[in-house]
Amino acid sequence: MVNVIPVIPETITVHQGLPNTAAENVTVSFPDYVKNVASSEIYPTWDESALRANILAIMSYALNRVYTEFYRSRGYDFDITNTTARDQAFVNGRSYFENISRLVDEMVGSYIRRQGTVEPLAAKFCNGTTSTCDGLSQWGSEALAQEGLDSVEILRFYYGDDIEIVTNAPMAGITESYPGTPLRVGSRGPDVTVVQTSLNRIGQNYPAIPKVSPVDGIFGPQTEAAVKAFQQIFSLDPDGIVGRATWYQIVRVYVAVLKLAELQSEGQKFFFIQEYPEFLSLGDTGVLVEQLQYMLSVLSSFLPQVPDPGMSGIFDNATLNAVRGFQRYAGLPVTGSVGEATWDAIFEQFNSVDITVFDNGALFPGTEDFAKSTRLTQFPGQTMAINDQDGGTV
């Protein structure tokens, strides 16, 4: 069997702004990127256990962006942005703290993952004072280090006991993941293994996709049948051949399934998206904007017309563009603001994805009567509100 192991990229390309803005792309070595972000995000005077925990989170998050081709699979020519509303702080040209630089050099090749998974964990974090999140608290990690916890114990406190630390991952040059030529019956190698493992994971939520067993890196009849089923579900030519379009549709759906699955994981908090809230438009802030951005972010993985707005809690230009993109897709007036009709349409499409991924319903059916005040939906950082209607590794 061919093993598919995420590698550490030699370089990473950082977009100096929000994804849809005209901004410079800066390509730096991966170790220099981590040193830059760590020197921008955390304090060199912290306990070494806290520094190590934060550096591991920074590396893992960046590697997840590279491994899943989060931006490149959407047509962008970069791997990550420098905006904290989307990703991690990166200040081009800044100097690094000596002890942080030393730790990064020592730790490059390590990342966090869930036990039994391959991809690096998208390890969310925030400062824990002016902002909070379902992830590592930077100041909280320092407090735990002062109590005597080591870096792995700190990470498990925030991300759960089922994480493990991969060490000594190889470093290699990475461009795009598409192998360059179509994969078909008779193809062999790690690229075929990527297709097989990805379709097996997607197939957990789309049972019409037959399981490929064993995963052996050989494109045989089982793999062809799985590819054809995937292509039929996602309106691609069901020829059983993995060309560029099929490859990147597999990437996008795989990332979307993992995104929703992560929100369904144990320990997350819940809320009910209830009836249409209030009129939302450019400049608004707060939890309702975050809920809107969350729904649009999930939909962006399935609808190319909808760019990912991020989760800033601010109705900014990225959110405006995402709303307009959805309105065009849905045949609504393209106002960029969210009234009742737009909110309901976004919710129904989002809810159909939730049902598809977890209940195996039809994708974007558009005909079901979705009960906005009774559907349980998960959202990071919100508490449960129940309405009257329905109740090498370490």
Short mmCIF file of C-alpha atoms in Angstrom, two decimals:
data_model
loop_
_atom_site.label_atom_id
_atom_site.label_comp_id
_atom_site.label_asym_id
_atom_site.label_seq_id
_atom_site.Cartn_x
_atom_site.Cartn_y
_atom_site.Cartn_z
CA MET A 1 0.00 0.00 0.00
CA VAL A 2 1.20 3.51 -0.83
CA ASN A 3 1.35 5.83 2.18
CA VAL A 4 0.22 9.43 1.66
CA ILE A 5 2.07 11.65 4.13
CA PRO A 6 1.66 15.42 4.19
CA VAL A 7 5.01 17.06 3.52
CA ILE A 8 6.34 20.37 4.79
CA PRO A 9 6.46 22.81 1.85
CA GLU A 10 9.80 24.43 1.13
CA THR A 11 7.99 27.74 0.55
CA ILE A 12 4.56 29.23 1.20
CA THR A 13 2.92 32.12 -0.67
CA VAL A 14 1.14 34.71 1.50
CA HIS A 15 -1.45 37.13 0.10
CA GLN A 16 -1.08 40.52 1.79
CA GLY A 17 -4.79 41.17 2.22
CA LEU A 18 -8.21 39.60 1.96
CA PRO A 19 -8.52 36.97 -0.79
CA ASN A 20 -10.54 39.07 -3.23
CA THR A 21 -8.48 42.24 -2.85
CA ALA A 22 -5.65 43.35 -5.14
CA ALA A 23 -2.63 42.86 -2.92
CA GLU A 24 0.93 41.62 -3.19
CA ASN A 25 1.79 37.94 -2.89
CA VAL A 26 4.94 37.22 -0.90
CA THR A 27 6.69 33.84 -1.13
CA VAL A 28 8.94 32.91 1.80
CA SER A 29 10.43 29.70 3.15
CA PHE A 30 8.04 27.80 5.40
CA PRO A 31 10.30 28.11 8.49
CA ASP A 32 10.57 31.88 7.93
CA TYR A 33 6.80 32.10 7.61
CA VAL A 34 6.30 30.35 10.96
CA LYS A 35 8.96 32.53 12.63
CA ASN A 36 7.24 35.65 11.27
CA VAL A 37 3.77 34.63 12.43
CA ALA A 38 4.98 33.44 15.83
CA SER A 39 6.93 36.68 16.37
CA SER A 40 3.78 38.63 15.40
CA GLU A 41 1.28 36.58 17.42
CA ILE A 42 2.97 35.63 20.72
CA TYR A 43 5.44 36.98 23.27
CA PRO A 44 9.01 35.68 23.50
CA THR A 45 8.95 36.04 27.29
CA TRP A 46 6.33 33.31 27.67
CA ASP A 47 7.12 29.92 29.15
CA GLU A 48 8.70 27.60 26.58
CA SER A 49 5.82 25.12 26.86
CA ALA A 50 3.38 27.85 25.80
CA LEU A 51 5.67 28.92 22.97
CA ARG A 52 5.92 25.36 21.69
CA ALA A 53 2.16 24.85 21.85
CA ASN A 54 1.51 28.06 19.92
CA ILE A 55 4.19 27.30 17.31
CA LEU A 56 2.67 23.85 16.73
CA ALA A 57 -0.77 25.43 16.27
CA ILE A 58 0.64 27.99 13.82
CA MET A 59 2.46 25.33 11.78
CA SER A 60 -0.50 22.96 11.75
CA TYR A 61 -2.95 25.65 10.63
CA ALA A 62 -0.69 26.78 7.78
CA LEU A 63 -0.03 23.20 6.69
CA ASN A 64 -3.77 22.52 6.63
CA ARG A 65 -4.21 25.44 4.23
CA VAL A 66 -1.47 24.02 2.00
CA TYR A 67 -2.50 20.36 2.27
CA THR A 68 -6.19 20.99 1.50
CA GLU A 69 -5.33 23.64 -1.15
CA PHE A 70 -7.93 25.79 0.56
CA TYR A 71 -7.27 28.82 -1.66
CA ARG A 72 -5.59 27.29 -4.70
CA SER A 73 -8.51 24.92 -5.34
CA ARG A 74 -10.66 28.05 -5.63
CA GLY A 75 -8.47 29.56 -8.33
CA TYR A 76 -6.24 31.80 -6.17
CA ASP A 77 -2.47 31.90 -6.73
CA PHE A 78 -1.51 31.83 -3.04
CA ASP A 79 -1.64 29.45 -0.07
CA ILE A 80 -2.75 31.68 2.81
CA THR A 81 -3.55 35.30 3.64
CA ASN A 82 -2.00 37.58 6.23
CA THR A 83 -5.33 38.75 7.68
CA THR A 84 -6.29 37.50 11.12
CA ALA A 85 -9.96 37.64 10.07
CA ARG A 86 -9.13 34.70 7.80
CA ASP A 87 -5.78 33.23 8.75
CA GLN A 88 -2.69 34.30 10.74
CA ALA A 89 -0.77 37.55 11.22
CA PHE A 90 2.20 37.88 8.86
CA VAL A 91 4.17 41.14 8.68
CA ASN A 92 6.39 41.12 5.62
CA GLY A 93 9.99 42.05 6.43
CA ARG A 94 9.72 41.96 10.20
CA SER A 95 12.52 40.62 12.42
CA TYR A 96 12.19 37.48 14.53
CA PHE A 97 12.73 36.91 18.24
CA GLU A 98 15.84 34.81 18.81
CA ASN A 99 14.28 32.18 21.06
CA ILE A 100 11.23 31.83 18.81
CA SER A 101 13.50 31.41 15.79
CA ARG A 102 15.45 28.70 17.59
CA LEU A 103 12.32 26.79 18.58
CA VAL A 104 10.90 26.93 15.05
CA ASP A 105 14.14 25.56 13.59
CA GLU A 106 13.92 22.73 16.10
CA MET A 107 10.23 22.00 15.52
CA VAL A 108 9.83 22.34 11.74
CA GLY A 109 8.49 19.03 10.48
CA SER A 110 5.93 18.71 13.27
CA TYR A 111 2.18 19.30 13.21
CA ILE A 112 -1.06 18.36 14.97
CA ARG A 113 -3.59 15.90 13.60
CA ARG A 114 -6.56 13.92 14.88
CA GLN A 115 -5.79 10.29 15.62
CA GLY A 116 -6.68 8.16 12.61
CA THR A 117 -6.55 11.06 10.15
CA VAL A 118 -3.93 12.24 7.68
CA GLU A 119 -4.36 15.97 7.22
CA PRO A 120 -2.85 18.53 9.60
CA LEU A 121 -5.40 19.97 12.01
CA ALA A 122 -6.77 23.41 11.15
CA ALA A 123 -5.75 24.53 14.63
CA LYS A 124 -7.74 27.67 15.35
CA PHE A 125 -6.43 30.07 17.97
CA CYS A 126 -7.10 33.54 19.33
CA ASN A 127 -5.55 35.79 21.94
CA GLY A 128 -8.10 34.86 24.62
CA THR A 129 -8.55 38.43 25.85
CA THR A 130 -10.02 40.72 23.17
CA SER A 131 -11.21 37.72 21.14
CA THR A 132 -12.22 34.16 22.00
CA CYS A 133 -12.80 31.08 19.86
CA ASP A 134 -13.21 27.31 19.95
CA GLY A 135 -9.49 26.74 19.84
CA LEU A 136 -6.28 27.62 21.62
CA SER A 137 -6.24 30.74 23.78
CA GLN A 138 -2.80 32.30 23.46
CA TRP A 139 -2.85 33.95 26.88
CA GLY A 140 -4.62 30.90 28.30
CA SER A 141 -1.79 28.69 27.04
CA GLU A 142 0.70 30.80 28.99
CA ALA A 143 -1.42 30.44 32.14
CA LEU A 144 -1.53 26.66 31.69
CA ALA A 145 2.24 26.57 31.16
CA GLN A 146 2.71 28.47 34.41
CA GLU A 147 0.63 25.75 36.09
CA GLY A 148 3.13 23.17 34.86
CA LEU A 149 1.46 21.73 31.73
CA ASP A 150 3.75 20.80 28.85
CA SER A 151 3.04 21.75 25.23
CA VAL A 152 1.15 18.57 24.34
CA GLU A 153 -0.99 18.80 27.48
CA ILE A 154 -1.81 22.41 26.60
CA LEU A 155 -2.82 21.46 23.07
CA ARG A 156 -4.98 18.58 24.30
CA PHE A 157 -6.67 20.94 26.77
CA TYR A 158 -7.88 23.05 23.83
CA TYR A 159 -8.21 20.59 20.93
CA GLY A 160 -9.14 17.37 22.74
CA ASP A 161 -7.46 14.18 23.88
CA ASP A 162 -7.66 12.59 20.42
CA ILE A 163 -4.91 14.72 18.88
CA GLU A 164 -1.38 13.53 18.26
CA ILE A 165 1.81 15.29 17.20
CA VAL A 166 3.50 14.16 14.02
CA THR A 167 7.26 14.73 13.98
CA ASN A 168 9.94 14.70 11.30
CA ALA A 169 7.58 15.06 8.34
CA PRO A 170 9.62 15.39 5.12
CA MET A 171 10.11 18.72 3.37
CA ALA A 172 9.55 19.05 -0.38
CA GLY A 173 8.73 21.53 -3.09
CA ILE A 174 4.97 21.81 -3.61
CA THR A 175 3.09 23.54 -6.42
CA GLU A 176 -0.46 22.46 -7.21
CA SER A 177 -1.60 18.98 -6.25
CA TYR A 178 -3.14 18.02 -9.59
CA PRO A 179 -0.75 15.45 -11.06
CA GLY A 180 -0.71 17.12 -14.48
CA THR A 181 -2.24 14.27 -16.46
CA PRO A 182 -5.60 12.55 -15.96
CA LEU A 183 -5.82 9.47 -13.76
CA ARG A 184 -7.69 6.49 -15.19
CA VAL A 185 -7.86 2.70 -15.06
CA GLY A 186 -4.29 1.45 -15.02
CA SER A 187 -2.81 4.53 -13.28
CA ARG A 188 -0.69 3.85 -10.20
CA GLY A 189 1.01 5.76 -7.40
CA PRO A 190 0.43 8.24 -4.57
CA ASP A 191 -1.93 10.43 -6.65
CA VAL A 192 -4.29 7.47 -7.04
CA THR A 193 -4.05 6.87 -3.30
CA VAL A 194 -5.10 10.49 -2.69
CA VAL A 195 -8.18 9.95 -4.85
CA GLN A 196 -9.03 6.67 -3.11
CA THR A 197 -8.65 7.98 0.45
CA SER A 198 -10.51 11.21 -0.35
CA LEU A 199 -13.45 9.42 -1.97
CA ASN A 200 -13.63 6.95 0.92
CA ARG A 201 -13.93 9.88 3.36
CA ILE A 202 -16.48 11.69 1.20
CA GLY A 203 -18.35 8.40 0.82
CA GLN A 204 -19.03 8.32 4.57
CA ASN A 205 -21.50 11.12 3.91
CA TYR A 206 -22.46 10.21 0.34
CA PRO A 207 -23.18 6.45 0.52
CA ALA A 208 -23.87 6.28 -3.21
CA ILE A 209 -20.08 6.39 -3.62
CA PRO A 210 -18.82 2.80 -3.26
CA LYS A 211 -15.92 2.20 -0.90
CA VAL A 212 -12.51 1.51 -2.40
CA SER A 213 -10.86 -1.38 -0.56
CA PRO A 214 -8.01 -1.85 -0.26
CA VAL A 215 -6.53 1.60 -0.74
CA ASP A 216 -3.54 0.44 -2.75
CA GLY A 217 -2.65 3.24 -5.15
CA ILE A 218 -3.86 1.19 -8.15
CA PHE A 219 -6.65 2.69 -10.29
CA GLY A 220 -8.82 -0.38 -10.84
CA PRO A 221 -12.54 -1.04 -11.40
CA GLN A 222 -13.47 -0.14 -7.79
CA THR A 223 -11.79 3.25 -8.06
CA GLU A 224 -13.40 3.88 -11.44
CA ALA A 225 -16.84 3.08 -10.00
CA ALA A 226 -16.26 5.43 -7.06
CA VAL A 227 -15.11 8.22 -9.38
CA LYS A 228 -18.14 7.77 -11.64
CA ALA A 229 -20.52 7.90 -8.67
CA PHE A 230 -18.83 11.06 -7.40
CA GLN A 231 -19.03 12.66 -10.84
CA GLN A 232 -22.73 11.86 -11.13
CA ILE A 233 -23.50 13.37 -7.73
CA PHE A 234 -21.64 16.60 -8.53
CA SER A 235 -22.84 17.02 -12.13
CA LEU A 236 -19.54 16.16 -13.83
CA ASP A 237 -19.11 14.03 -16.93
CA PRO A 238 -19.28 10.49 -15.44
CA ASP A 239 -16.40 9.12 -17.48
CA GLY A 240 -14.54 7.60 -14.52
CA ILE A 241 -11.44 9.65 -15.32
CA VAL A 242 -9.94 12.08 -12.82
CA GLY A 243 -9.02 15.13 -14.85
CA ARG A 244 -8.40 18.60 -13.44
CA ALA A 245 -12.10 19.44 -12.94
CA THR A 246 -12.84 16.18 -11.10
CA TRP A 247 -9.62 16.39 -9.07
CA TYR A 248 -10.40 19.85 -7.71
CA GLN A 249 -14.07 19.06 -7.13
CA ILE A 250 -12.88 16.14 -4.98
CA VAL A 251 -10.55 18.57 -3.14
CA ARG A 252 -13.36 21.10 -2.53
CA VAL A 253 -15.90 18.54 -1.32
CA TYR A 254 -13.32 16.80 0.87
CA VAL A 255 -12.46 20.11 2.55
CA ALA A 256 -16.15 20.99 2.96
CA VAL A 257 -16.96 17.62 4.53
CA LEU A 258 -14.08 18.02 6.97
CA LYS A 259 -15.16 21.59 7.78
CA LEU A 260 -18.67 20.47 8.70
CA ALA A 261 -17.41 17.35 10.46
CA GLU A 262 -15.08 19.46 12.61
CA LEU A 263 -18.06 21.52 13.73
CA GLN A 264 -19.92 18.33 14.59
CA SER A 265 -17.06 17.08 16.76
CA GLU A 266 -17.51 16.47 20.46
CA GLY A 267 -17.07 19.51 22.65
CA GLN A 268 -18.44 22.10 20.24
CA LYS A 269 -21.21 24.43 21.34
CA PHE A 270 -24.56 24.75 19.64
CA PHE A 271 -27.18 27.28 18.68
CA PHE A 272 -30.43 27.39 16.80
CA ILE A 273 -30.61 29.66 13.78
CA GLN A 274 -34.05 31.06 14.38
CA GLU A 275 -36.34 33.21 12.25
CA TYR A 276 -35.01 36.07 10.12
CA PRO A 277 -33.13 38.33 12.56
CA GLU A 278 -32.79 41.94 11.37
CA PHE A 279 -31.72 43.79 8.23
CA LEU A 280 -27.95 43.32 7.82
CA SER A 281 -25.72 45.47 5.62
CA LEU A 282 -22.20 46.80 5.17
CA GLY A 283 -20.67 47.95 8.47
CA ASP A 284 -22.87 45.88 10.78
CA THR A 285 -21.17 43.76 13.45
CA GLY A 286 -22.02 41.07 15.95
CA VAL A 287 -23.18 37.50 16.34
CA LEU A 288 -25.81 37.69 13.58
CA VAL A 289 -23.13 38.74 11.11
CA GLU A 290 -20.98 35.83 12.28
CA GLN A 291 -23.90 33.45 11.71
CA LEU A 292 -24.37 34.87 8.22
CA GLN A 293 -20.64 34.55 7.47
CA TYR A 294 -20.57 30.99 8.78
CA MET A 295 -23.41 29.89 6.48
CA LEU A 296 -21.84 31.62 3.48
CA SER A 297 -18.44 30.12 4.31
CA VAL A 298 -19.86 26.59 4.20
CA LEU A 299 -21.77 27.33 0.98
CA SER A 300 -18.60 28.68 -0.65
CA SER A 301 -17.19 25.14 -0.66
CA PHE A 302 -20.10 23.99 -2.84
CA LEU A 303 -21.05 27.08 -4.87
CA PRO A 304 -18.24 28.63 -6.92
CA GLN A 305 -20.37 31.78 -7.29
CA VAL A 306 -20.02 32.46 -3.53
CA PRO A 307 -16.58 33.57 -2.25
CA ASP A 308 -15.68 32.66 1.33
CA PRO A 309 -16.32 35.77 3.48
CA GLY A 310 -14.34 34.60 6.52
CA MET A 311 -15.56 34.82 10.11
CA SER A 312 -14.67 38.32 11.28
CA GLY A 313 -18.08 39.23 12.73
CA ILE A 314 -17.91 42.42 10.65
CA PHE A 315 -20.07 42.91 7.56
CA ASP A 316 -17.11 43.93 5.42
CA ASN A 317 -16.49 44.02 1.67
CA ALA A 318 -15.71 40.29 1.64
CA THR A 319 -19.12 39.59 3.18
CA LEU A 320 -20.75 42.03 0.74
CA ASN A 321 -19.21 40.16 -2.19
CA ALA A 322 -20.29 36.80 -0.79
CA VAL A 323 -23.87 38.01 -0.32
CA ARG A 324 -23.95 39.42 -3.85
CA GLY A 325 -22.56 36.17 -5.23
CA PHE A 326 -25.26 34.17 -3.47
CA GLN A 327 -27.99 36.56 -4.59
CA ARG A 328 -26.89 36.13 -8.22
CA TYR A 329 -26.89 32.35 -7.79
CA ALA A 330 -30.35 32.36 -6.18
CA GLY A 331 -31.91 34.81 -8.66
CA LEU A 332 -32.51 37.45 -5.98
CA PRO A 333 -32.02 41.21 -6.39
CA VAL A 334 -28.28 41.82 -6.11
CA THR A 335 -28.30 44.40 -3.31
CA GLY A 336 -25.45 43.11 -1.16
CA SER A 337 -27.63 43.56 1.92
CA VAL A 338 -29.52 40.83 3.75
CA GLY A 339 -33.23 41.15 4.18
CA GLU A 340 -35.69 38.41 4.99
CA ALA A 341 -35.75 36.84 1.50
CA THR A 342 -31.96 36.64 1.28
CA TRP A 343 -31.55 35.31 4.83
CA ASP A 344 -34.17 32.60 4.24
CA ALA A 345 -32.61 31.57 0.92
CA ILE A 346 -29.11 31.38 2.42
CA PHE A 347 -30.42 29.38 5.36
CA GLU A 348 -32.28 26.89 3.16
CA GLN A 349 -29.23 26.26 0.99
CA PHE A 350 -26.98 25.96 4.05
CA ASN A 351 -29.41 23.61 5.74
CA SER A 352 -29.57 21.39 2.66
CA VAL A 353 -25.77 21.04 2.82
CA ASP A 354 -26.00 20.15 6.52
CA ILE A 355 -28.64 17.53 5.74
CA THR A 356 -26.66 16.20 2.77
CA VAL A 357 -23.43 15.81 4.73
CA PHE A 358 -24.94 14.38 7.90
CA ASP A 359 -28.33 12.98 6.90
CA ASN A 360 -27.54 12.03 3.29
CA GLY A 361 -30.35 14.02 1.75
CA ALA A 362 -30.39 15.55 -1.72
CA LEU A 363 -27.91 18.31 -2.50
CA PHE A 364 -29.56 21.73 -2.77
CA PRO A 365 -33.04 20.29 -3.34
CA GLY A 366 -34.78 23.64 -2.99
CA THR A 367 -38.15 22.02 -2.33
CA GLU A 368 -38.07 20.86 1.28
CA ASP A 369 -39.80 22.93 3.94
CA PHE A 370 -36.88 23.80 6.20
CA ALA A 371 -37.93 24.79 9.72
CA LYS A 372 -35.55 27.61 10.59
CA SER A 373 -36.55 27.71 14.22
CA THR A 374 -36.23 23.98 14.83
CA ARG A 375 -33.12 22.88 12.96
CA LEU A 376 -30.13 22.31 15.23
CA THR A 377 -27.05 23.87 13.71
CA GLN A 378 -23.60 24.19 15.17
CA PHE A 379 -21.67 27.43 15.29
CA PRO A 380 -18.34 28.10 17.03
CA GLY A 381 -18.50 30.14 20.19
CA GLN A 382 -22.27 30.26 20.65
CA THR A 383 -24.21 28.75 23.53
CA MET A 384 -27.29 26.57 23.19
CA ALA A 385 -30.61 28.39 22.79
CA ILE A 386 -33.76 26.22 22.61
CA ASN A 387 -36.95 27.79 21.29
CA ASP A 388 -40.51 26.93 22.08
CA GLN A 389 -41.19 24.67 19.09
CA ASP A 390 -38.66 21.89 19.59
CA GLY A 391 -36.72 20.88 22.00
CA GLY A 392 6.42 9.63 13.94
CA THR A 393 3.71 10.45 16.77
CA VAL A 394 3.54 11.36 20.45
#
